[in-house]
Amino acid sequence: MLHERLSSIYENVLRRNAGETEFHQAVREVLESIGPVLGKHPEYAESKIIERICEPERQIIFRVPWEDDRGEVHINRGFRVEFNSALGPYKGGLRFHPSVYLGIVKFLGFEQIFKNSLTGLPIGGGKGGSDFDPKGRSEREVMRFCQSFMTELYRHIGEYTDVPAGDIGVGQREVGYLFGQYKRITNRYESGVITGKGLSYGGAQVRTEATGYGCAFFVAEMLKARGTSFDGRRVAVSGSGNVAVYTIEKVRQLGGIVVACSDSSGYVVDDKGVDLDLLKQVKQVERRRLDVYAERRGGNATFVPGRSVWEVPCEVAMPSATQNEITGRDAELLVRNGCVAVGEGANMPTTPEGIRIFEEAGVAFGPGKAANAGGVATSALEMQQNASRDSWTFEFSENRLQQIMRDIHDRCLRSADEYGMPGNYVAGANIDGFKRVADAMLALGLI
Ligand SMILES: NC(=O)C1=CN([C@@H]2O[C@H](COP(=O)(O)OP(=O)(O)OC[C@H]3O[C@@H](n4cnc5c(N)ncnc54)[C@H](O)[C@@H]3O)[C@@H](O)[C@H]2O)C=CC1
Ligand SMILES: O=C(O)CCC(=O)C(=O)O
């Protein structure tokens, strides 16, 4: 239930952003959490902090023309939503997927404000992308697309302005092409303009692994807070992209057994534990589907086409693919099958009904804003290294990541406690993330 004032703000968001359902969902979840904060801090309401937070500082939409290998011309749409820069330059990834439209970019940018705030690092919130579909495109086509995309985007970004990175469909390959074009157009080797770079040209150790590793660290903290651990637990992971693969890697190192993962064609069950080398070969090197993994794994794994991975019984679920992939029915099934913890590696992968079901069942639920913040936090570490012309070791960077995830976990619990919702990580993440941004906005005046 929304507090009366928050209700009217939400109605306004619906009216001003018609049809952007994912954005509405993300805003509603935050507004539902911060009611108690307004009681203690009337100054936020007086300065219309919430109304301002819900309105992006700047939204850029542009045409991206490019030519395929046969010489046919294609036109895609590019986006960058610069949502909030109270804490630092806009920071957030780029998503290339056919489902991308303004509502998706705004939901992601809005989430990013609070996530980035929770890291405790000096980064504002933004997000971007395109409805370009990289699936089935050649290396050359992907490069031409990235170059065209950057030919407009370069005007809007910079080390002190707005610093993109990867997300769905944008990995190290795409970041390389984007950075190369930025350097060529501006004639500046401005390493801190984008993160997720390759190690040979200014990238940072652990950034590739950071979101997945960070999510596993966060879940380990939630389990520890309940007096238990990953040890010997069955874990299901959705997706098999960047976040999923490194979630699997760290969960295994922490003693869990990952028995299933998925892609948009279906899922594989592998009861002895997913073979990570084979998964990396199939998904990262060959860029093929999971049925190929099952085939090569002989009798050990089964590929189930077109169904949800959440039907596989597990004790820990780690959604790492896309938004709204755990529905209310999936959540009921997971609870019935003995799931005790959920860590969101993806952004907003659980529907509001799914979250309610987990909360009512007493499942430890780590929302994406907190659980997947290790990626952007390590991007901020990449920016630090670029700014000081330094590079840190893998071990040092991983230790920093682990400490950041512990701090985020503890901050969520402390804020949830302070506002009378003990153990509620959703409320804790929203309140803690909101307060830091709100205080900075108050201090900066009406801008
Ligand atoms: N890359 C990063 O550092 C971060 C990513 N995230 C989030 O993690 C999630 C995954 O991102 P990445 O691993 O980077 O992307 P990716 O492109 O490397 O992998 C995406 C995976 O999700 C699957 N997928 C995508 N859309 C799907 C759909 N509609 N149905 C079923 N499967 C689908 C793909 O098959 C692929 O396995 C996204 O929600 C993203 O926003 C969150 C924080 C940081
Ligand atoms: O590393 C970054 O800047 C962005 C990561 C991201 O897009 C996210 O946290 O969802």
mmCIF file of N, CA and C and ligand atoms in Angstrom, residues 91-93 112 115 127 163-167 195 207 347 372 375-376 379, ligand 2:
data_model
loop_
_atom_site.group_PDB
_atom_site.id
_atom_site.type_symbol
_atom_site.label_atom_id
_atom_site.label_comp_id
_atom_site.label_asym_id
_atom_site.label_seq_id
_atom_site.Cartn_x
_atom_site.Cartn_y
_atom_site.Cartn_z
ATOM 1 N N LYS A 91 26.310 6.504 -14.459
ATOM 2 C CA LYS A 91 27.051 5.244 -14.636
ATOM 3 C C LYS A 91 26.042 4.133 -14.803
ATOM 4 N N GLY A 92 26.245 3.316 -15.827
ATOM 5 C CA GLY A 92 25.357 2.182 -16.067
ATOM 6 C C GLY A 92 25.593 1.639 -17.457
ATOM 7 N N GLY A 93 25.156 0.406 -17.673
ATOM 8 C CA GLY A 93 25.506 -0.308 -18.890
ATOM 9 C C GLY A 93 24.686 0.061 -20.118
ATOM 10 N N GLN A 112 19.432 1.781 -11.323
ATOM 11 C CA GLN A 112 20.873 2.040 -11.217
ATOM 12 C C GLN A 112 21.176 3.161 -10.221
ATOM 13 N N LYS A 115 21.128 1.438 -6.773
ATOM 14 C CA LYS A 115 22.189 0.427 -6.721
ATOM 15 C C LYS A 115 23.552 1.110 -6.559
ATOM 16 N N LYS A 127 21.584 4.616 -17.931
ATOM 17 C CA LYS A 127 21.557 3.344 -18.674
ATOM 18 C C LYS A 127 21.278 3.665 -20.129
ATOM 19 N N VAL A 163 29.441 7.476 -17.970
ATOM 20 C CA VAL A 163 30.391 6.384 -18.231
ATOM 21 C C VAL A 163 29.636 5.072 -18.462
ATOM 22 N N PRO A 164 29.397 4.691 -19.720
ATOM 23 C CA PRO A 164 28.691 3.431 -19.995
ATOM 24 C C PRO A 164 29.554 2.194 -19.712
ATOM 25 N N ALA A 165 28.934 1.032 -19.859
ATOM 26 C CA ALA A 165 29.597 -0.272 -19.688
ATOM 27 C C ALA A 165 28.716 -1.287 -20.427
ATOM 28 N N GLY A 166 28.877 -2.584 -20.130
ATOM 29 C CA GLY A 166 28.072 -3.616 -20.802
ATOM 30 C C GLY A 166 26.793 -3.955 -20.050
ATOM 31 N N ASP A 167 25.961 -4.735 -20.705
ATOM 32 C CA ASP A 167 24.747 -5.333 -20.117
ATOM 33 C C ASP A 167 24.376 -6.440 -21.109
ATOM 34 N N THR A 195 33.641 1.422 -19.087
ATOM 35 C CA THR A 195 34.257 0.344 -18.295
ATOM 36 C C THR A 195 33.851 -1.018 -18.845
ATOM 37 N N ARG A 207 36.603 -7.229 -13.365
ATOM 38 C CA ARG A 207 35.353 -6.627 -13.830
ATOM 39 C C ARG A 207 34.496 -7.663 -14.557
ATOM 40 N N ASN A 347 18.612 -7.744 -13.348
ATOM 41 C CA ASN A 347 17.885 -6.581 -12.859
ATOM 42 C C ASN A 347 16.387 -6.862 -12.896
ATOM 43 N N ASN A 372 23.348 -7.590 -7.201
ATOM 44 C CA ASN A 372 24.176 -7.551 -8.421
ATOM 45 C C ASN A 372 25.012 -6.269 -8.522
ATOM 46 N N GLY A 375 29.010 -5.629 -9.977
ATOM 47 C CA GLY A 375 29.463 -5.291 -11.334
ATOM 48 C C GLY A 375 29.783 -3.815 -11.440
ATOM 49 N N VAL A 376 28.803 -3.002 -11.073
ATOM 50 C CA VAL A 376 29.022 -1.558 -11.221
ATOM 51 C C VAL A 376 30.063 -1.066 -10.208
ATOM 52 N N SER A 379 33.250 -1.605 -11.731
ATOM 53 C CA SER A 379 33.439 -0.583 -12.770
ATOM 54 C C SER A 379 33.993 0.696 -12.153
HETATM 55 O O1 LIG B 2 29.316 -1.526 -14.768
HETATM 56 C C1 LIG B 2 28.475 -0.691 -15.051
HETATM 57 O O2 LIG B 2 28.677 0.488 -15.187
HETATM 58 C C2 LIG B 2 27.032 -1.064 -15.283
HETATM 59 C C3 LIG B 2 26.569 -2.357 -14.775
HETATM 60 C C4 LIG B 2 25.107 -2.436 -15.047
HETATM 61 O O3 LIG B 2 24.655 -2.121 -16.117
HETATM 62 C C5 LIG B 2 24.204 -2.803 -13.975
HETATM 63 O O4 LIG B 2 24.592 -2.720 -12.804
HETATM 64 O O5 LIG B 2 23.056 -3.169 -14.268
#
